[in-house]
Amino acid sequence: MTQPWMKNRLVQWIDYRLPMFSFAEKELIDYPTPRNLSYWWNFGSLAGIVLVIMIVTGIVLAMHYTPHVDHAFDSVERIMRDVNYGWLIRYIHTNGGSAFFIIVYIHIFRGLYYGSYKSPREILWILGVVILLCMMATAFMGYVLPWGQMSFWGATVITNLFSAVPIVGDIIVTWLWGGFTVDNPTLNRFFSLHYLMPFVIVGVVVLHLVSLHQHGSNNPLGIDAKGPQDKIPFHPYYTVKDMFGLSAFLTIFAGFVFFAPNFFGEPENYIPADPLLTPPHIVPEWYFLPYYAILRSITFDIWFLSAKLIGVVLMFGSILVLFLVPWLDRSPVRSARYRPIYKQLFWVLVIDCVVLGWVGGNPPEGIFVIIGQIATLYYFAHFLVLMPLLSVIETPRPLPTSIAEPVLGGGSGPPAAAPQTMEKAQ
Amino acid sequence: MADSEDIRAGDGHGETRRDFLYLATGAFGAAGGAIALWPLIHQMSPARDTLALATTEVDLSPIEVGQSITVVWQGKPVFIRRRTEAEIEEAGTVALDDLPDPQPDAERARKPEWLIVVGVCTHLGCIPKGQATGDRKGEYGGWFCPCHGSHYDTSGRIRKGPAPKNLPVPSYEFLSDSLVRIG
Ligand code: HEM
Ligand code: FES
């Protein structure tokens, strides 16, 4: 349906030259969307909004921040104490990082549960994994900026990972540092890249959305829309739902920002960086703990491969394996609702990731080593063994014939409020 | 269009002067691009002032037998330990086959009494404990890295844990009996 404002002469004049209004109408208003999306489908738009919040607060922080080893820590403390509302802006940025990862992790597990990575959405999924990698790089470099003890030692440990690369490892690390340790050149380049990466993320998000709108959203049933009765226009149905989800999120988020702003933080990072004193227990931010556990789980050499190299390869491999998921899972059924065994293994994987996170937060001693090794093994087995195996041995439950059928209680007649637009849009 | 079609069809073998020119131009452009990229990559390597690292001179006279000090060289801590007879003995007698990174103690300490090593764990770069008196020195009496649990012996060699290599020995020179220059 043509929106009333599309009849406005000025709008028409502009749209004839720059079709932004018809674009908005097609992709944001009329855009046909499965009628049965649950709240698990809120997290994509939520992630986009948090990205905007991060960019806005980040640009403001950069107005007061000094990327120099002698001033970085003090400039952040000045933001906290002297800059007007500096504490608020910084706490939004800091907690926003954590919120971003919670949201994106839920978003990814949603995709795994409902098989959203399957044809024709493989590229959509791959772009999502690319976004995750960019986010990780951004958050890692951002955490270095306040130049506290964890900033410094986290940066040291993570950049040293590259020294595991055979032969050229040390050259790479020196190149990353721009010196012989993490030092001022390192801080400077991390600031530059921390400013850049979010905009790279914006670019990949645009591609992610173009790819999404090509075939539209998957849905909890995992079956394709059969006709107009299966879809509703994005506006007002999902704009309202997304707004409601956003309000709920902002309520919880404000709770953290105002009442527990350091909940996700590490007290050690309020001590200025000391290059000659390693803190007794180095932990990364919570959202990196599972990878950290995988890194440390390898305590033994295999043939000529050092434990360090294998740990590093597995740590990166734990994310890279996600790229292969569309081809590891050969089952034609998308949604776990109709896959009795996969559904259970999905939850085992969730628990496995939580266990890895818990191990990653504990010292690498005693029982934690063993648990970490088992959990690492299971993580890879889930993707590389169980997923392909299930595609062959699992018998899926019968699928409903259409989205409208279970939603409207089995009635196959035309739904009462089938919007006119859909006929056209299809 | 028609012309180029003719040229391509001209000799009937598919390969033409034009194909050659395409390839040559492409290769030239690619090589030029790669060369232009190099300054952008190399600017990240240590700058000249960073490379013009001062050497560090250390006065050893206040160090008693059994004591250690930490000095800074190239921004990194360097451990200097005046080893006891027992420590020297232990470092010298271990069978090389038992070491993950075999190296005799004599190669690592120019004067057996003085062990000088870079105090950066070869695993992921933490600074091992063992310099201060109350520190945990690990199972082999040298240093212990708390980050992921690497044990170093009294020669700074890795004995147990995830670190792959011994603590590196910097280049150093004794200017006199009590003065050493590192670097
Ligand atoms: C993808 C979006 C972003 C993420 C995930 C992110 C993440 C982070 C994190 C985790 C920190 C450390 C906070 C702390 O420990 O207090 C940080 C700090 C910082 N970020 Fe970002 N950031 C993002 C976007 C931006 C942007 C666009 C800018 C603009 C320049 C920016 C500027 C800063 C500055 C100046 C700091 C240091 C001040 C401080 O520590 O609070 N960030 N960022
Ligand atoms: S950095 Fe020393 S054990 Fe990992």
mmCIF file of N, CA and C in Angstrom, chain A residues 278-341:
data_model
loop_
_atom_site.group_PDB
_atom_site.id
_atom_site.type_symbol
_atom_site.label_atom_id
_atom_site.label_comp_id
_atom_site.label_asym_id
_atom_site.label_seq_id
_atom_site.Cartn_x
_atom_site.Cartn_y
_atom_site.Cartn_z
ATOM 1 N N THR A 278 53.265 -8.404 36.343
ATOM 2 C CA THR A 278 52.098 -9.108 35.835
ATOM 3 C C THR A 278 51.131 -9.366 36.980
ATOM 4 N N PRO A 279 49.836 -9.049 36.823
ATOM 5 C CA PRO A 279 48.897 -9.362 37.896
ATOM 6 C C PRO A 279 48.822 -10.875 38.092
ATOM 7 N N PRO A 280 48.518 -11.310 39.313
ATOM 8 C CA PRO A 280 48.549 -12.749 39.591
ATOM 9 C C PRO A 280 47.601 -13.553 38.707
ATOM 10 N N HIS A 281 46.484 -12.975 38.336
ATOM 11 C CA HIS A 281 45.509 -13.768 37.592
ATOM 12 C C HIS A 281 44.974 -12.936 36.432
ATOM 13 N N ILE A 282 45.430 -13.239 35.228
ATOM 14 C CA ILE A 282 44.978 -12.470 34.071
ATOM 15 C C ILE A 282 43.730 -13.109 33.495
ATOM 16 N N VAL A 283 42.663 -12.348 33.407
ATOM 17 C CA VAL A 283 41.459 -12.850 32.741
ATOM 18 C C VAL A 283 41.018 -11.839 31.702
ATOM 19 N N PRO A 284 40.548 -12.333 30.561
ATOM 20 C CA PRO A 284 39.981 -11.410 29.577
ATOM 21 C C PRO A 284 38.567 -11.007 29.999
ATOM 22 N N GLU A 285 37.944 -10.116 29.247
ATOM 23 C CA GLU A 285 36.551 -9.775 29.473
ATOM 24 C C GLU A 285 35.699 -11.040 29.367
ATOM 25 N N TRP A 286 34.554 -11.056 30.042
ATOM 26 C CA TRP A 286 33.771 -12.300 30.133
ATOM 27 C C TRP A 286 33.449 -12.887 28.776
ATOM 28 N N TYR A 287 33.229 -12.003 27.768
ATOM 29 C CA TYR A 287 32.796 -12.543 26.477
ATOM 30 C C TYR A 287 33.894 -13.270 25.745
ATOM 31 N N PHE A 288 35.135 -13.199 26.233
ATOM 32 C CA PHE A 288 36.224 -13.952 25.608
ATOM 33 C C PHE A 288 36.598 -15.208 26.403
ATOM 34 N N LEU A 289 35.970 -15.409 27.560
ATOM 35 C CA LEU A 289 36.401 -16.509 28.428
ATOM 36 C C LEU A 289 36.347 -17.889 27.761
ATOM 37 N N PRO A 290 35.285 -18.224 27.000
ATOM 38 C CA PRO A 290 35.279 -19.563 26.393
ATOM 39 C C PRO A 290 36.465 -19.788 25.454
ATOM 40 N N TYR A 291 36.830 -18.770 24.687
ATOM 41 C CA TYR A 291 37.972 -18.938 23.777
ATOM 42 C C TYR A 291 39.264 -19.084 24.577
ATOM 43 N N TYR A 292 39.330 -18.325 25.666
ATOM 44 C CA TYR A 292 40.510 -18.381 26.523
ATOM 45 C C TYR A 292 40.658 -19.785 27.108
ATOM 46 N N ALA A 293 39.526 -20.378 27.485
ATOM 47 C CA ALA A 293 39.570 -21.744 28.023
ATOM 48 C C ALA A 293 40.078 -22.716 26.963
ATOM 49 N N ILE A 294 39.620 -22.542 25.725
ATOM 50 C CA ILE A 294 40.075 -23.433 24.648
ATOM 51 C C ILE A 294 41.576 -23.262 24.439
ATOM 52 N N LEU A 295 42.033 -22.015 24.442
ATOM 53 C CA LEU A 295 43.457 -21.729 24.268
ATOM 54 C C LEU A 295 44.296 -22.461 25.310
ATOM 55 N N ARG A 296 43.827 -22.421 26.564
ATOM 56 C CA ARG A 296 44.638 -22.989 27.636
ATOM 57 C C ARG A 296 44.441 -24.479 27.810
ATOM 58 N N SER A 297 43.442 -25.047 27.102
ATOM 59 C CA SER A 297 43.153 -26.465 27.344
ATOM 60 C C SER A 297 44.260 -27.355 26.802
ATOM 61 N N ILE A 298 45.022 -26.849 25.832
ATOM 62 C CA ILE A 298 46.073 -27.688 25.254
ATOM 63 C C ILE A 298 47.339 -27.520 26.093
ATOM 64 N N THR A 299 47.696 -28.599 26.818
ATOM 65 C CA THR A 299 48.847 -28.513 27.710
ATOM 66 C C THR A 299 49.940 -29.479 27.267
ATOM 67 N N PHE A 300 49.767 -30.052 26.067
ATOM 68 C CA PHE A 300 50.700 -31.090 25.624
ATOM 69 C C PHE A 300 51.053 -30.852 24.163
ATOM 70 N N ASP A 301 52.267 -31.220 23.771
ATOM 71 C CA ASP A 301 52.674 -31.136 22.371
ATOM 72 C C ASP A 301 52.134 -32.344 21.617
ATOM 73 N N ILE A 302 51.866 -32.172 20.341
ATOM 74 C CA ILE A 302 51.522 -33.309 19.492
ATOM 75 C C ILE A 302 52.542 -33.326 18.364
ATOM 76 N N TRP A 303 53.305 -34.416 18.283
ATOM 77 C CA TRP A 303 54.452 -34.498 17.360
ATOM 78 C C TRP A 303 55.297 -33.235 17.483
ATOM 79 N N PHE A 304 55.500 -32.575 16.319
ATOM 80 C CA PHE A 304 56.362 -31.396 16.338
ATOM 81 C C PHE A 304 55.572 -30.125 16.611
ATOM 82 N N LEU A 305 54.267 -30.248 16.809
ATOM 83 C CA LEU A 305 53.451 -29.060 17.046
ATOM 84 C C LEU A 305 53.453 -28.717 18.529
ATOM 85 N N SER A 306 53.814 -27.483 18.850
ATOM 86 C CA SER A 306 53.877 -27.111 20.261
ATOM 87 C C SER A 306 52.472 -26.895 20.803
ATOM 88 N N ALA A 307 52.357 -27.095 22.118
ATOM 89 C CA ALA A 307 51.072 -26.897 22.783
ATOM 90 C C ALA A 307 50.543 -25.500 22.493
ATOM 91 N N LYS A 308 51.450 -24.537 22.498
ATOM 92 C CA LYS A 308 51.069 -23.152 22.270
ATOM 93 C C LYS A 308 50.423 -22.970 20.901
ATOM 94 N N LEU A 309 51.062 -23.557 19.882
ATOM 95 C CA LEU A 309 50.537 -23.403 18.523
ATOM 96 C C LEU A 309 49.165 -24.069 18.393
ATOM 97 N N ILE A 310 49.039 -25.269 18.944
ATOM 98 C CA ILE A 310 47.754 -25.975 18.828
ATOM 99 C C ILE A 310 46.663 -25.192 19.549
ATOM 100 N N GLY A 311 47.002 -24.679 20.747
ATOM 101 C CA GLY A 311 46.019 -23.895 21.492
ATOM 102 C C GLY A 311 45.537 -22.696 20.695
ATOM 103 N N VAL A 312 46.472 -22.005 20.069
ATOM 104 C CA VAL A 312 46.111 -20.814 19.293
ATOM 105 C C VAL A 312 45.248 -21.202 18.091
ATOM 106 N N VAL A 313 45.660 -22.281 17.403
ATOM 107 C CA VAL A 313 44.902 -22.709 16.223
ATOM 108 C C VAL A 313 43.482 -23.102 16.626
ATOM 109 N N LEU A 314 43.353 -23.832 17.739
ATOM 110 C CA LEU A 314 42.013 -24.250 18.166
ATOM 111 C C LEU A 314 41.178 -23.046 18.566
ATOM 112 N N MET A 315 41.807 -22.076 19.232
ATOM 113 C CA MET A 315 41.050 -20.913 19.656
ATOM 114 C C MET A 315 40.458 -20.185 18.454
ATOM 115 N N PHE A 316 41.271 -19.929 17.453
ATOM 116 C CA PHE A 316 40.727 -19.288 16.256
ATOM 117 C C PHE A 316 39.786 -20.250 15.526
ATOM 118 N N GLY A 317 40.148 -21.553 15.575
ATOM 119 C CA GLY A 317 39.314 -22.545 14.893
ATOM 120 C C GLY A 317 37.907 -22.609 15.461
ATOM 121 N N SER A 318 37.769 -22.303 16.769
ATOM 122 C CA SER A 318 36.443 -22.400 17.378
ATOM 123 C C SER A 318 35.483 -21.412 16.737
ATOM 124 N N ILE A 319 35.993 -20.327 16.187
ATOM 125 C CA ILE A 319 35.118 -19.399 15.476
ATOM 126 C C ILE A 319 35.068 -19.740 14.001
ATOM 127 N N LEU A 320 36.235 -20.093 13.450
ATOM 128 C CA LEU A 320 36.269 -20.380 12.017
ATOM 129 C C LEU A 320 35.365 -21.554 11.659
ATOM 130 N N VAL A 321 35.187 -22.487 12.600
ATOM 131 C CA VAL A 321 34.338 -23.652 12.310
ATOM 132 C C VAL A 321 32.906 -23.203 12.026
ATOM 133 N N LEU A 322 32.529 -22.041 12.567
ATOM 134 C CA LEU A 322 31.174 -21.542 12.322
ATOM 135 C C LEU A 322 30.957 -21.240 10.835
ATOM 136 N N PHE A 323 32.035 -20.856 10.144
ATOM 137 C CA PHE A 323 31.911 -20.584 8.712
ATOM 138 C C PHE A 323 31.428 -21.829 7.957
ATOM 139 N N LEU A 324 31.794 -23.006 8.493
ATOM 140 C CA LEU A 324 31.509 -24.249 7.764
ATOM 141 C C LEU A 324 30.138 -24.829 8.102
ATOM 142 N N VAL A 325 29.496 -24.273 9.138
ATOM 143 C CA VAL A 325 28.261 -24.879 9.636
ATOM 144 C C VAL A 325 27.223 -25.145 8.540
ATOM 145 N N PRO A 326 27.008 -24.211 7.582
ATOM 146 C CA PRO A 326 26.000 -24.505 6.558
ATOM 147 C C PRO A 326 26.289 -25.779 5.776
ATOM 148 N N TRP A 327 27.549 -26.196 5.742
ATOM 149 C CA TRP A 327 27.882 -27.392 4.977
ATOM 150 C C TRP A 327 28.128 -28.600 5.874
ATOM 151 N N LEU A 328 28.270 -28.355 7.180
ATOM 152 C CA LEU A 328 28.437 -29.489 8.094
ATOM 153 C C LEU A 328 27.077 -30.090 8.417
ATOM 154 N N ASP A 329 26.058 -29.248 8.458
ATOM 155 C CA ASP A 329 24.704 -29.703 8.761
ATOM 156 C C ASP A 329 23.980 -29.945 7.438
ATOM 157 N N ARG A 330 23.820 -31.211 7.074
ATOM 158 C CA ARG A 330 23.213 -31.544 5.782
ATOM 159 C C ARG A 330 21.720 -31.802 5.913
ATOM 160 N N SER A 331 21.177 -31.762 7.112
ATOM 161 C CA SER A 331 19.756 -32.071 7.273
ATOM 162 C C SER A 331 18.916 -31.047 6.517
ATOM 163 N N PRO A 332 17.903 -31.524 5.761
ATOM 164 C CA PRO A 332 17.074 -30.586 4.997
ATOM 165 C C PRO A 332 16.128 -29.797 5.896
ATOM 166 N N VAL A 333 15.929 -30.246 7.145
ATOM 167 C CA VAL A 333 14.997 -29.568 8.043
ATOM 168 C C VAL A 333 15.737 -28.470 8.787
ATOM 169 N N ARG A 334 15.199 -27.254 8.763
ATOM 170 C CA ARG A 334 15.894 -26.147 9.419
ATOM 171 C C ARG A 334 15.669 -26.139 10.926
ATOM 172 N N SER A 335 14.417 -26.045 11.333
ATOM 173 C CA SER A 335 14.123 -25.764 12.737
ATOM 174 C C SER A 335 14.350 -26.966 13.646
ATOM 175 N N ALA A 336 14.988 -26.707 14.810
ATOM 176 C CA ALA A 336 15.215 -27.766 15.785
ATOM 177 C C ALA A 336 13.895 -28.294 16.346
ATOM 178 N N ARG A 337 12.800 -27.547 16.171
ATOM 179 C CA ARG A 337 11.501 -28.030 16.639
ATOM 180 C C ARG A 337 11.145 -29.375 16.042
ATOM 181 N N TYR A 338 11.628 -29.603 14.826
ATOM 182 C CA TYR A 338 11.274 -30.845 14.145
ATOM 183 C C TYR A 338 12.459 -31.786 14.078
ATOM 184 N N ARG A 339 13.496 -31.492 14.896
ATOM 185 C CA ARG A 339 14.676 -32.360 14.906
ATOM 186 C C ARG A 339 14.935 -32.806 16.348
ATOM 187 N N PRO A 340 14.305 -33.932 16.752
ATOM 188 C CA PRO A 340 14.325 -34.323 18.171
ATOM 189 C C PRO A 340 15.730 -34.454 18.771
ATOM 190 N N ILE A 341 16.677 -35.007 18.016
ATOM 191 C CA ILE A 341 18.008 -35.219 18.609
ATOM 192 C C ILE A 341 18.807 -33.915 18.563
#
